[in-house]
Tab-separated table of C-alpha atoms and ligand atoms in Angstrom:
chain	number	residue	atom	x	y	z
A	1	MET	CA	0.000	0.000	0.000
A	2	SER	CA	1.488	3.362	-0.947
A	3	ALA	CA	1.602	6.191	1.607
A	4	THR	CA	-1.178	8.146	-0.076
A	5	PHE	CA	-2.749	9.587	3.058
A	6	ASP	CA	-1.393	11.443	6.082
A	7	PHE	CA	-3.034	10.735	9.441
A	8	SER	CA	-0.074	11.642	11.642
A	9	ASN	CA	-1.189	13.184	14.952
A	10	LYS	CA	-4.655	11.683	14.391
A	11	HIS	CA	-6.415	9.284	16.766
A	12	VAL	CA	-8.269	6.360	15.210
A	13	PHE	CA	-10.415	3.798	17.079
A	14	VAL	CA	-11.614	0.678	15.245
A	15	VAL	CA	-14.313	-1.285	17.092
A	16	GLY	CA	-14.186	-4.918	15.983
A	17	GLY	CA	-10.727	-4.095	14.653
A	18	THR	CA	-8.924	-7.326	15.568
A	19	SER	CA	-9.368	-9.363	12.382
A	20	GLY	CA	-10.348	-9.266	8.736
A	21	ILE	CA	-11.545	-6.076	7.110
A	22	ASN	CA	-11.524	-3.953	10.249
A	23	LEU	CA	-7.966	-4.963	11.178
A	24	GLY	CA	-6.976	-4.119	7.608
A	25	VAL	CA	-8.523	-0.676	8.094
A	26	ALA	CA	-6.691	-0.218	11.414
A	27	ALA	CA	-3.447	-1.259	9.691
A	28	GLY	CA	-4.012	1.282	6.923
A	29	PHE	CA	-4.374	4.124	9.418
A	30	ALA	CA	-1.338	2.784	11.344
A	31	ARG	CA	0.756	2.958	8.161
A	32	TRP	CA	-0.503	6.482	7.514
A	33	GLY	CA	0.863	7.644	10.872
A	34	ALA	CA	-2.169	7.541	13.179
A	35	LYS	CA	-2.265	6.497	16.808
A	36	VAL	CA	-4.617	3.486	16.694
A	37	ALA	CA	-6.838	1.614	19.162
A	38	VAL	CA	-8.842	-1.571	18.550
A	39	ALA	CA	-11.442	-3.491	20.559
A	40	SER	CA	-13.226	-6.835	20.393
A	41	ARG	CA	-14.422	-9.687	22.634
A	42	LYS	CA	-11.361	-11.929	22.751
A	43	GLN	CA	-8.237	-10.927	24.661
A	44	GLU	CA	-5.954	-13.056	22.452
A	45	LYS	CA	-7.239	-11.410	19.278
A	46	VAL	CA	-6.838	-7.948	20.819
A	47	ASP	CA	-3.253	-8.746	21.899
A	48	ALA	CA	-2.327	-10.108	18.460
A	49	ALA	CA	-3.864	-7.104	16.674
A	50	VAL	CA	-2.011	-4.624	18.886
A	51	ALA	CA	1.291	-6.460	18.313
A	52	TYR	CA	0.664	-6.368	14.549
A	53	LEU	CA	-0.171	-2.648	14.554
A	54	GLN	CA	2.943	-1.937	16.634
A	55	SER	CA	5.004	-3.940	14.138
A	56	LEU	CA	3.823	-1.414	11.518
A	57	GLY	CA	5.293	1.371	13.643
A	58	ALA	CA	2.065	2.574	15.245
A	59	ASP	CA	1.477	3.638	18.810
A	60	ALA	CA	-1.317	1.091	19.391
A	61	PHE	CA	-3.669	0.076	22.176
A	62	GLY	CA	-6.326	-2.591	22.615
A	63	THR	CA	-9.232	-3.174	24.938
A	64	VAL	CA	-11.702	-6.022	25.343
A	65	PHE	CA	-15.448	-5.509	25.188
A	66	ASP	CA	-18.594	-7.026	23.757
A	67	VAL	CA	-20.584	-4.449	21.797
A	68	ARG	CA	-23.792	-6.096	23.026
A	69	HIS	CA	-23.217	-4.674	26.529
A	70	ALA	CA	-23.500	-0.877	26.836
A	71	GLU	CA	-21.607	-0.614	30.124
A	72	GLU	CA	-18.634	-2.590	28.708
A	73	VAL	CA	-18.554	-0.341	25.640
A	74	GLU	CA	-18.643	2.811	27.794
A	75	ALA	CA	-15.753	1.520	29.950
A	76	GLY	CA	-13.815	0.682	26.782
A	77	PHE	CA	-14.188	4.203	25.405
A	78	ALA	CA	-12.930	5.643	28.708
A	79	LYS	CA	-9.782	3.464	28.434
A	80	VAL	CA	-9.173	4.386	24.800
A	81	SER	CA	-9.623	8.066	25.626
A	82	ALA	CA	-7.067	7.786	28.449
A	83	PHE	CA	-4.605	6.120	26.038
A	84	PHE	CA	-5.119	8.754	23.338
A	85	ASP	CA	-5.199	11.670	25.795
A	86	ALA	CA	-7.003	13.416	22.953
A	87	GLU	CA	-10.332	13.384	21.170
A	88	ILE	CA	-11.068	10.671	18.605
A	89	ASP	CA	-10.585	11.916	15.029
A	90	VAL	CA	-11.779	8.762	13.271
A	91	LEU	CA	-14.130	6.099	14.650
A	92	ILE	CA	-14.769	2.918	12.672
A	93	SER	CA	-17.520	0.638	13.985
A	94	GLY	CA	-17.472	-2.802	12.372
A	95	ALA	CA	-18.158	-5.566	14.898
A	96	ALA	CA	-20.518	-8.089	13.320
A	97	GLY	CA	-21.670	-11.696	13.293
A	98	ASN	CA	-22.921	-13.836	10.441
A	99	PHE	CA	-23.807	-17.413	9.598
A	100	PRO	CA	-25.875	-18.680	6.663
A	101	ALA	CA	-29.330	-19.894	7.680
A	102	ARG	CA	-32.792	-19.731	6.203
A	103	VAL	CA	-35.459	-18.082	8.374
A	104	ASN	CA	-37.046	-21.499	8.921
A	105	GLN	CA	-33.711	-22.763	10.331
A	106	MET	CA	-33.201	-19.781	12.648
A	107	SER	CA	-34.245	-19.718	16.304
A	108	ALA	CA	-35.304	-16.471	17.928
A	109	ASN	CA	-31.961	-16.496	19.706
A	110	ALA	CA	-30.117	-16.893	16.397
A	111	ILE	CA	-31.619	-13.762	14.849
A	112	ARG	CA	-31.325	-11.965	18.190
A	113	SER	CA	-27.582	-12.679	18.369
A	114	VAL	CA	-26.907	-10.986	15.014
A	115	LEU	CA	-29.291	-8.079	15.658
A	116	GLU	CA	-27.638	-7.553	19.036
A	117	ILE	CA	-24.080	-7.559	17.675
A	118	ASP	CA	-24.646	-5.590	14.459
A	119	LEU	CA	-27.507	-3.205	15.216
A	120	LEU	CA	-27.721	-2.832	18.983
A	121	GLY	CA	-23.908	-2.961	19.104
A	122	THR	CA	-23.693	-0.085	16.618
A	123	PHE	CA	-26.164	1.880	18.744
A	124	HIS	CA	-24.076	1.267	21.894
A	125	VAL	CA	-20.845	2.255	20.138
A	126	MET	CA	-22.337	5.402	18.635
A	127	LYS	CA	-23.879	6.470	21.945
A	128	ALA	CA	-20.738	5.814	23.998
A	129	SER	CA	-18.532	7.589	21.451
A	130	HIS	CA	-20.200	10.981	21.268
A	131	GLY	CA	-18.518	12.569	24.272
A	132	TYR	CA	-15.077	11.479	23.039
A	133	LEU	CA	-15.325	12.537	19.382
A	134	LYS	CA	-13.529	15.611	18.033
A	135	LYS	CA	-16.041	18.426	17.620
A	136	PRO	CA	-15.894	19.731	14.991
A	137	GLY	CA	-14.017	17.394	12.698
A	138	ALA	CA	-14.598	13.750	13.641
A	139	SER	CA	-15.266	11.167	10.936
A	140	VAL	CA	-17.456	8.235	12.012
A	141	ILE	CA	-17.770	5.226	9.703
A	142	ASN	CA	-20.087	2.263	10.209
A	143	ILE	CA	-19.179	-0.892	8.312
A	144	SER	CA	-22.346	-2.083	6.598
A	145	ALA	CA	-22.925	-4.783	3.949
A	146	PRO	CA	-24.767	-5.139	0.616
A	147	GLN	CA	-27.394	-7.133	2.547
A	148	ALA	CA	-28.543	-3.760	3.949
A	149	PHE	CA	-30.302	-2.975	0.677
A	150	LEU	CA	-30.298	-6.303	-1.228
A	151	PRO	CA	-32.449	-9.119	0.130
A	152	MET	CA	-30.432	-12.347	0.120
A	153	SER	CA	-31.471	-15.892	0.982
A	154	HIS	CA	-29.892	-17.240	4.228
A	155	GLN	CA	-29.276	-13.654	5.361
A	156	ALA	CA	-32.532	-12.315	6.898
A	157	HIS	CA	-30.722	-11.558	10.165
A	158	VAL	CA	-27.856	-9.680	8.486
A	159	CYS	CA	-30.165	-7.945	5.980
A	160	SER	CA	-32.359	-6.547	8.744
A	161	ALA	CA	-29.458	-5.705	11.066
A	162	LYS	CA	-27.342	-3.915	8.460
A	163	ALA	CA	-30.362	-2.026	7.061
A	164	GLY	CA	-30.760	-0.742	10.604
A	165	VAL	CA	-27.073	0.148	10.821
A	166	ASP	CA	-27.360	2.301	7.692
A	167	MET	CA	-30.391	4.079	9.132
A	168	VAL	CA	-28.423	4.797	12.315
A	169	THR	CA	-25.719	6.295	10.069
A	170	ARG	CA	-28.199	8.460	8.183
A	171	THR	CA	-29.998	9.589	11.341
A	172	LEU	CA	-26.756	10.540	13.108
A	173	ALA	CA	-25.611	12.488	10.048
A	174	ILE	CA	-28.574	14.725	10.866
A	175	GLU	CA	-28.349	14.703	14.668
A	176	TRP	CA	-24.545	15.170	14.905
A	177	GLY	CA	-24.180	17.592	12.015
A	178	LYS	CA	-24.464	20.539	14.390
A	179	ASP	CA	-21.386	19.180	16.247
A	180	GLY	CA	-19.354	19.062	13.034
A	181	ILE	CA	-19.258	15.252	13.164
A	182	ARG	CA	-19.648	13.433	9.853
A	183	VAL	CA	-21.223	9.947	9.845
A	184	ASN	CA	-21.039	7.607	6.846
A	185	SER	CA	-21.329	3.890	6.061
A	186	ILE	CA	-18.925	1.852	3.966
A	187	VAL	CA	-20.524	-1.141	2.245
A	188	PRO	CA	-17.776	-3.652	1.432
A	189	GLY	CA	-18.384	-6.108	-1.376
A	190	PRO	CA	-16.917	-9.622	-1.204
A	191	ILE	CA	-13.489	-9.183	0.410
A	192	GLU	CA	-10.905	-11.939	-0.091
A	193	GLY	CA	-9.420	-13.862	2.818
A	194	THR	CA	-12.041	-12.819	5.370
A	195	GLU	CA	-14.261	-14.655	7.835
A	196	GLY	CA	-17.360	-13.174	6.223
A	197	MET	CA	-16.440	-14.604	2.809
A	198	ASP	CA	-15.463	-17.969	4.292
A	199	ARG	CA	-18.876	-18.247	5.949
A	200	LEU	CA	-20.923	-17.392	2.846
A	201	ALA	CA	-18.674	-19.026	0.219
A	202	PRO	CA	-16.773	-21.772	2.051
A	203	THR	CA	-15.330	-23.607	-0.979
A	204	ALA	CA	-12.866	-22.522	-3.694
A	205	GLU	CA	-15.583	-23.148	-6.315
A	206	MET	CA	-18.006	-20.845	-4.504
A	207	LYS	CA	-15.345	-18.138	-4.123
A	208	GLU	CA	-14.579	-18.349	-7.845
A	209	GLY	CA	-18.311	-17.956	-8.578
A	210	VAL	CA	-18.344	-14.825	-6.439
A	211	ARG	CA	-15.271	-13.446	-8.205
A	212	ARG	CA	-16.925	-13.921	-11.602
A	213	SER	CA	-20.089	-12.169	-10.395
A	214	VAL	CA	-18.251	-8.909	-9.616
A	215	PRO	CA	-18.386	-6.491	-12.578
A	216	LEU	CA	-14.730	-5.520	-12.028
A	217	GLY	CA	-13.831	-9.235	-12.059
A	218	ARG	CA	-12.071	-9.548	-8.725
A	219	GLN	CA	-12.787	-9.843	-5.037
A	220	GLY	CA	-11.934	-6.806	-2.966
A	221	THR	CA	-9.033	-6.561	-0.554
A	222	VAL	CA	-8.912	-5.175	2.968
A	223	ASP	CA	-6.714	-2.402	1.551
A	224	ASP	CA	-9.609	-1.357	-0.737
A	225	ILE	CA	-11.714	-0.771	2.379
A	226	ALA	CA	-8.884	0.961	4.258
A	227	ASN	CA	-8.404	3.332	1.308
A	228	ALA	CA	-12.130	4.155	1.267
A	229	ALA	CA	-12.122	4.806	5.032
A	230	ALA	CA	-9.136	7.123	4.656
A	231	MET	CA	-10.736	8.924	1.726
A	232	LEU	CA	-13.938	9.510	3.726
A	233	SER	CA	-11.927	10.692	6.757
A	234	ALA	CA	-9.589	13.021	4.868
A	235	PRO	CA	-10.206	16.773	5.161
A	236	GLN	CA	-11.032	16.873	1.439
A	237	SER	CA	-14.242	14.935	2.276
A	238	SER	CA	-15.414	17.505	4.809
A	239	TYR	CA	-18.837	17.895	3.131
A	240	ILE	CA	-19.598	14.144	2.894
A	241	SER	CA	-22.005	12.969	5.586
A	242	GLY	CA	-24.869	10.481	5.555
A	243	ALA	CA	-23.378	8.631	2.571
A	244	ILE	CA	-23.788	4.883	2.157
A	245	LEU	CA	-20.732	4.082	0.041
A	246	PRO	CA	-20.461	0.721	-1.729
A	247	VAL	CA	-16.828	-0.372	-2.179
A	248	ASP	CA	-17.546	-3.488	-4.150
A	249	GLY	CA	-16.374	-3.334	-7.769
A	250	GLY	CA	-19.978	-2.725	-8.853
A	251	TRP	CA	-21.209	-5.977	-7.236
A	252	SER	CA	-24.306	-4.478	-5.642
A	253	GLN	CA	-25.385	-3.001	-9.002
A	254	GLY	CA	-25.504	-6.427	-10.618
A	255	GLY	CA	-24.262	-9.925	-9.787
A	256	ALA	CA	-24.729	-9.894	-6.019
A	257	THR	CA	-28.241	-11.279	-5.745
A	258	SER	CA	-27.889	-13.900	-8.496
A	259	ILE	CA	-24.658	-15.372	-7.103
A	260	MET	CA	-26.181	-15.375	-3.613
A	261	ALA	CA	-29.100	-17.428	-4.970
A	262	ASN	CA	-26.580	-19.954	-6.371
A	263	LEU	CA	-24.615	-19.998	-3.119
A	264	SER	CA	-27.853	-20.546	-1.185
A	265	SER	CA	-28.680	-23.775	-2.992
A	266	MET	CA	-25.065	-24.961	-2.564
A	267	LEU	CA	-25.167	-24.090	1.156
A	268	ASP	CA	-28.434	-26.042	1.492
A	269	LYS	CA	-26.760	-29.123	-0.043
A	270	MET	CA	-23.788	-28.768	2.343
A	271	SER	CA	-25.910	-28.471	5.510
B	1	COA	N1	-27.557	-21.768	11.724
B	1	COA	C1	-28.599	-21.537	12.555
B	1	COA	N2	-28.449	-21.028	13.813
B	1	COA	C2	-27.205	-20.750	14.215
B	1	COA	C3	-26.066	-20.959	13.404
B	1	COA	C4	-26.280	-21.493	12.095
B	1	COA	N3	-25.260	-21.745	11.242
B	1	COA	N4	-24.952	-20.580	14.100
B	1	COA	C5	-25.386	-20.131	15.297
B	1	COA	N5	-26.731	-20.246	15.373
B	1	COA	C6	-27.592	-19.934	16.507
B	1	COA	C7	-27.224	-20.767	17.730
B	1	COA	O1	-27.771	-22.096	17.642
B	1	COA	C8	-27.861	-19.943	18.843
B	1	COA	O2	-29.242	-20.135	18.905
B	1	COA	P1	-29.913	-21.122	20.038
B	1	COA	O3	-29.478	-20.604	21.379
B	1	COA	O4	-31.384	-21.018	19.793
B	1	COA	O5	-29.368	-22.497	19.766
B	1	COA	C9	-27.656	-18.508	18.362
B	1	COA	O6	-27.397	-18.582	16.952
B	1	COA	C10	-26.474	-17.840	19.038
B	1	COA	O7	-25.337	-18.686	18.864
B	1	COA	P2	-24.087	-18.623	19.867
B	1	COA	O8	-23.004	-19.483	19.296
B	1	COA	O9	-24.540	-18.897	21.266
B	1	COA	O10	-23.768	-17.060	19.771
B	1	COA	P3	-22.505	-16.230	20.141
B	1	COA	O11	-23.024	-15.011	20.747
B	1	COA	O12	-21.474	-17.045	20.863
B	1	COA	O13	-21.854	-15.926	18.668
B	1	COA	C11	-22.355	-15.700	16.337
B	1	COA	C12	-22.486	-15.101	17.726
B	1	COA	C13	-23.308	-16.899	16.223
B	1	COA	C14	-22.786	-14.631	15.338
B	1	COA	C15	-20.922	-16.201	16.035
B	1	COA	O14	-20.880	-16.803	14.766
B	1	COA	C16	-19.857	-15.099	16.122
B	1	COA	O15	-19.370	-14.810	17.203
B	1	COA	N6	-19.468	-14.485	14.967
B	1	COA	C17	-18.445	-13.425	14.904
B	1	COA	C18	-17.556	-13.590	13.692
B	1	COA	C19	-18.318	-13.488	12.391
B	1	COA	O16	-19.470	-13.900	12.277
B	1	COA	N7	-17.632	-12.934	11.387
B	1	COA	C20	-18.221	-12.635	10.114
B	1	COA	C21	-18.663	-11.200	10.110
B	1	COA	S1	-19.480	-10.845	8.577
B	2	NAP	P1	-14.311	-10.762	11.137
B	2	NAP	O1	-12.874	-10.987	10.808
B	2	NAP	O2	-15.029	-11.879	11.842
B	2	NAP	O3	-14.442	-9.401	11.947
B	2	NAP	C1	-15.399	-9.195	12.958
B	2	NAP	C2	-14.737	-8.444	14.086
B	2	NAP	O4	-15.735	-8.087	15.042
B	2	NAP	C3	-13.678	-9.261	14.832
B	2	NAP	O5	-12.648	-8.395	15.246
B	2	NAP	C4	-14.448	-9.782	16.055
B	2	NAP	O6	-13.519	-10.072	17.112
B	2	NAP	C5	-15.357	-8.594	16.336
B	2	NAP	N1	-16.594	-8.929	17.025
B	2	NAP	C6	-17.528	-9.873	16.700
B	2	NAP	N2	-18.518	-9.873	17.590
B	2	NAP	C7	-18.236	-8.915	18.487
B	2	NAP	C8	-18.888	-8.414	19.656
B	2	NAP	N3	-20.059	-8.943	20.060
B	2	NAP	N4	-18.305	-7.403	20.350
B	2	NAP	C9	-17.120	-6.873	19.956
B	2	NAP	N5	-16.458	-7.281	18.870
B	2	NAP	C10	-17.009	-8.295	18.143
B	2	NAP	O7	-15.200	-10.489	9.825
B	2	NAP	P2	-15.012	-9.699	8.439
B	2	NAP	O8	-15.496	-10.635	7.382
B	2	NAP	O9	-13.679	-9.080	8.295
B	2	NAP	O10	-16.152	-8.569	8.588
B	2	NAP	C11	-15.835	-7.286	9.111
B	2	NAP	C12	-16.979	-6.321	8.824
B	2	NAP	O11	-17.176	-6.185	7.421
B	2	NAP	C13	-18.328	-6.750	9.390
B	2	NAP	O12	-19.043	-5.608	9.836
B	2	NAP	C14	-19.015	-7.364	8.197
B	2	NAP	O13	-20.433	-7.347	8.317
B	2	NAP	C15	-18.534	-6.461	7.087
B	2	NAP	N6	-18.576	-7.051	5.745
B	2	NAP	C16	-17.734	-8.065	5.431
B	2	NAP	C17	-17.711	-8.554	4.129
B	2	NAP	C18	-16.730	-9.624	3.722
B	2	NAP	O14	-16.574	-9.916	2.541
B	2	NAP	N7	-16.005	-10.217	4.637
B	2	NAP	C19	-18.584	-8.027	3.158
B	2	NAP	C20	-19.464	-7.003	3.535
B	2	NAP	C21	-19.439	-6.503	4.834
B	2	NAP	P3	-13.873	-11.032	18.376
B	2	NAP	O15	-14.203	-12.361	17.805
B	2	NAP	O16	-12.630	-11.002	19.234
B	2	NAP	O17	-15.009	-10.388	19.084
């Protein structure tokens, strides 16, 4: 990744930033000079992520919390604020859960678990963050998914949760505008080498089908999402708020729903 952006002297907190896309985003900001903090549920993942970010030269910190529990999230923000000793310039909120299941295969607890992580978790993170965000100037980014606006088989929980996440984004763009805080969503397409992709397209054949369904002919990389997060957080984007930005090679404009229908029948045969 080339050093295209400059986030030196900036403070970036990535919730759910200990693996996959979100860790890739944290790593991007680390390379661009930011002081970076990450949080997730598992101590070992937090420790490994912090060590990785430090290996990139960043001043990095990690804290453990479950976004489902408001009091844990609030305590986590207090710790991150003490580490930064400054307001948060960039907040990325991307903790999420997913598994493929048809509605008829899903218990109430199954849909509740995803709604609680993705939607209620986003609410907790947004609410806890407000007092710590730079006013004016902070950039807040929620990590959404194409399921937010495209119905997909085996994804009723994620579709409903991420649609809610995007409405939280759009509502806060209104409510926090007066504070000079911008709130946007990034909608990643299929991103290679991630847990999310492995869950929805577990075999090489399924991954190749996904690749072919993307108009630009490739899966995305975590660096594609990091670059989009940096672009949205750069001062040149100071008038962008309330945007729901697909970063998906055109996938959500065509290809996404038809390949998901194919994957669904393959997932049914595998289960
Ligand atoms: N099909 C149907 N139901 C499923 C399921 C599947 N493949 N996987 C889990 N569930 C159900 C469980 O049976 C349980 O319901 P029950 O109590 O009625 O039996 C419910 O979902 C919660 O599962 P549990 O394992 O107790 O939840 P958890 O809170 O420990 O974990 C998950 C949450 C299920 C979302 C878990 O996959 C997770 O932690 N994911 C994070 C990583 C991830 O998903 N990454 C991709 C992001 S896109
Ligand atoms: P991932 O590696 O599983 O990342 C999820 C992160 O969230 C991990 O750091 C995980 O760490 C954390 N997390 C999960 N539940 C949590 C909870 N209850 N509280 C706090 N942290 C929690 O998955 P990914 O595939 O990279 O997905 C990252 C984001 O991108 C998600 O928002 C996902 O919906 C979105 N997305 C992914 C794709 C894709 O192709 N992969 C496409 C579109 C959108 P712990 O396990 O330690 O908690």
